[in-house]
Tab-separated table of C-alpha atoms in Angstrom:
chain	number	residue	atom	x	y	z
A	1	UNK	CA	-2.415	-56.625	5.741
A	2	UNK	CA	-0.422	-60.196	5.436
A	3	UNK	CA	-2.396	-61.116	1.735
A	4	UNK	CA	-1.316	-57.650	0.411
A	5	UNK	CA	2.354	-58.005	2.246
A	6	UNK	CA	2.669	-61.267	0.320
A	7	UNK	CA	1.482	-59.824	-2.717
A	8	UNK	CA	3.389	-56.500	-2.331
A	9	UNK	CA	6.280	-58.865	-1.603
A	10	UNK	CA	5.779	-61.281	-4.176
A	11	UNK	CA	5.671	-58.115	-6.641
A	12	UNK	CA	9.114	-56.983	-5.461
A	13	UNK	CA	10.402	-59.886	-5.519
A	14	UNK	CA	9.381	-60.504	-9.371
A	15	UNK	CA	10.206	-57.256	-10.010
A	16	UNK	CA	13.704	-58.092	-8.598
A	17	UNK	CA	14.076	-61.179	-10.528
A	18	UNK	CA	13.687	-59.106	-13.699
A	19	UNK	CA	15.704	-56.524	-12.698
A	20	UNK	CA	18.585	-59.638	-12.049
A	21	UNK	CA	17.653	-60.796	-15.475
A	22	UNK	CA	17.750	-57.470	-16.815
A	23	UNK	CA	21.080	-56.992	-15.184
A	24	UNK	CA	22.043	-60.404	-15.875
A	25	UNK	CA	21.543	-60.002	-19.543
A	26	UNK	CA	22.634	-56.452	-19.908
A	27	UNK	CA	26.233	-58.051	-18.218
A	28	UNK	CA	26.023	-60.653	-20.853
A	29	UNK	CA	26.033	-57.764	-23.498
A	30	UNK	CA	29.025	-56.047	-22.522
A	31	UNK	CA	30.794	-59.674	-21.800
A	32	UNK	CA	29.949	-60.047	-25.418
A	33	UNK	CA	30.830	-56.626	-26.488
A	34	UNK	CA	34.278	-56.853	-24.877
A	35	UNK	CA	34.611	-60.046	-26.023
A	36	UNK	CA	33.882	-59.138	-29.637
A	37	UNK	CA	36.353	-55.977	-28.959
A	38	UNK	CA	38.782	-57.655	-27.782
A	39	UNK	CA	38.519	-59.770	-31.111
A	40	UNK	CA	38.420	-57.395	-33.328
A	41	UNK	CA	41.281	-55.241	-32.211
A	42	UNK	CA	43.308	-58.827	-32.091
A	43	UNK	CA	42.889	-59.558	-35.662
A	44	UNK	CA	43.469	-55.558	-35.992
A	45	UNK	CA	46.884	-56.324	-34.412
A	46	UNK	CA	47.562	-59.615	-36.790
A	47	UNK	CA	46.339	-57.707	-40.662
A	48	UNK	CA	48.853	-54.973	-38.832
A	49	UNK	CA	52.099	-57.706	-38.289
A	50	UNK	CA	50.929	-58.862	-41.612
A	51	UNK	CA	50.734	-55.827	-43.293
A	52	UNK	CA	54.410	-54.935	-41.712
A	53	UNK	CA	55.367	-58.032	-43.155
A	54	UNK	CA	54.560	-57.965	-46.514
A	55	UNK	CA	55.752	-54.506	-47.106
A	56	UNK	CA	58.874	-56.106	-44.922
A	57	UNK	CA	59.301	-58.711	-47.535
A	58	UNK	CA	58.798	-56.406	-50.579
A	59	UNK	CA	61.005	-53.646	-49.562
A	60	UNK	CA	63.392	-56.905	-49.211
A	61	UNK	CA	62.673	-58.316	-52.184
A	62	UNK	CA	62.956	-54.864	-53.944
A	63	UNK	CA	66.314	-54.035	-52.714
A	64	UNK	CA	67.562	-57.567	-53.493
A	65	UNK	CA	66.535	-56.545	-56.673
A	66	UNK	CA	68.152	-52.956	-56.960
A	67	UNK	CA	71.021	-55.513	-55.984
A	68	UNK	CA	71.381	-57.491	-58.419
A	69	UNK	CA	70.926	-55.224	-61.304
A	70	UNK	CA	73.815	-53.063	-59.721
A	71	UNK	CA	75.681	-55.935	-59.351
A	72	UNK	CA	74.643	-57.202	-63.211
A	73	UNK	CA	75.328	-53.599	-64.316
A	74	UNK	CA	79.311	-53.537	-62.669
A	75	UNK	CA	79.997	-56.937	-64.394
A	76	UNK	CA	78.576	-55.720	-67.399
A	77	UNK	CA	81.096	-52.179	-67.026
A	78	UNK	CA	83.987	-54.034	-65.882
A	79	UNK	CA	83.768	-56.708	-69.023
A	80	UNK	CA	82.877	-54.076	-71.693
A	81	UNK	CA	86.136	-52.383	-70.394
A	82	UNK	CA	88.165	-55.715	-70.419
A	83	UNK	CA	87.127	-56.120	-73.674
A	84	UNK	CA	88.384	-52.838	-74.848
A	85	UNK	CA	91.412	-53.813	-73.006
A	86	UNK	CA	91.864	-56.740	-75.519
A	87	UNK	CA	90.537	-55.161	-78.782
A	88	UNK	CA	93.454	-52.315	-77.879
A	89	UNK	CA	95.767	-54.172	-76.770
A	90	UNK	CA	95.340	-56.810	-80.226
A	91	UNK	CA	94.743	-53.351	-82.719
A	92	UNK	CA	98.414	-52.449	-80.887
A	93	UNK	CA	99.622	-56.330	-81.778
A	94	UNK	CA	98.583	-56.389	-85.124
A	95	UNK	CA	99.754	-52.521	-86.004
A	96	UNK	CA	103.229	-54.041	-84.164
A	97	UNK	CA	103.581	-56.885	-86.895
A	98	UNK	CA	102.421	-54.880	-89.928
A	99	UNK	CA	105.194	-52.291	-88.570
A	100	UNK	CA	107.371	-55.041	-88.191
A	101	UNK	CA	106.528	-55.956	-91.530
A	102	UNK	CA	106.403	-52.817	-93.207
A	103	UNK	CA	109.932	-52.395	-92.512
A	104	UNK	CA	111.127	-55.916	-92.895
A	105	UNK	CA	109.844	-55.669	-96.856
A	106	UNK	CA	111.627	-52.260	-96.549
A	107	UNK	CA	114.549	-53.772	-95.303
A	108	UNK	CA	114.158	-56.418	-98.097
A	109	UNK	CA	113.687	-53.626	-100.908
A	110	UNK	CA	117.345	-52.108	-99.824
A	111	UNK	CA	118.831	-54.784	-99.704
A	112	UNK	CA	118.175	-56.359	-102.848
A	113	UNK	CA	118.557	-52.473	-104.231
A	114	UNK	CA	121.853	-52.291	-102.819
A	115	UNK	CA	122.839	-55.788	-104.710
A	116	UNK	CA	121.380	-54.394	-107.508
A	117	UNK	CA	123.690	-50.970	-107.469
A	118	UNK	CA	126.512	-53.560	-106.265
A	119	UNK	CA	126.096	-55.958	-108.829
A	120	UNK	CA	125.276	-53.156	-111.442
A	121	UNK	CA	128.517	-51.664	-110.173
A	122	UNK	CA	131.005	-55.125	-110.492
A	123	UNK	CA	129.578	-55.767	-114.189
A	124	UNK	CA	130.701	-52.306	-115.091
A	125	UNK	CA	133.660	-52.853	-113.791
A	126	UNK	CA	134.533	-55.548	-115.024
A	127	UNK	CA	133.541	-54.349	-118.371
A	128	UNK	CA	135.864	-51.790	-117.784
A	129	UNK	CA	138.800	-53.804	-116.980
A	130	UNK	CA	137.625	-56.132	-120.160
A	131	UNK	CA	137.494	-53.544	-122.316
A	132	UNK	CA	140.387	-51.750	-121.033
A	133	UNK	CA	142.413	-55.857	-121.574
A	134	UNK	CA	141.207	-55.238	-125.075
A	135	UNK	CA	142.268	-51.793	-126.223
A	136	UNK	CA	145.447	-52.739	-124.577
A	137	UNK	CA	146.057	-56.172	-126.201
A	138	UNK	CA	144.444	-54.214	-129.786
A	139	UNK	CA	147.161	-51.382	-128.946
A	140	UNK	CA	149.682	-54.099	-128.409
A	141	UNK	CA	149.277	-55.943	-131.626
A	142	UNK	CA	149.392	-53.113	-134.111
A	143	UNK	CA	152.651	-52.450	-132.296
A	144	UNK	CA	153.708	-54.896	-132.982
A	145	UNK	CA	152.235	-55.380	-136.439
A	146	UNK	CA	153.795	-52.309	-137.034
A	147	UNK	CA	157.074	-53.045	-135.722
A	148	UNK	CA	157.633	-56.626	-138.037
A	149	UNK	CA	156.712	-54.450	-140.582
A	150	UNK	CA	159.558	-52.296	-140.226
């Protein structure tokens, strides 16, 4: 009985050790799986955060580029309107100067024509006066000759 009980006890001990080693290996496997899952979840969270950061940076760059394009278009519009305004003012100045020049030329022409007309009238009056003087002188000389011949 003792021998049998020793054998039974040793078999129980071996079974107990085997069972403990299986439990220990199972526990190690569970810990390993848990550790792997924690690492996987950490890696996934890091990847998710990195993806969010990349998306945020991309969105910021798109907004920055859009803002720059809007500012550039606004600046080009302002420059275009300013250029149109300057061209309009320049054209008005040229038209005003041209009009002044035409008026000046017209005034000079009128003055020149008036001067010519005055000179023509003066010349005609001088000629008329001279003709009258010559006629009067001729008439007087004819009268004087007639009186002297009588």
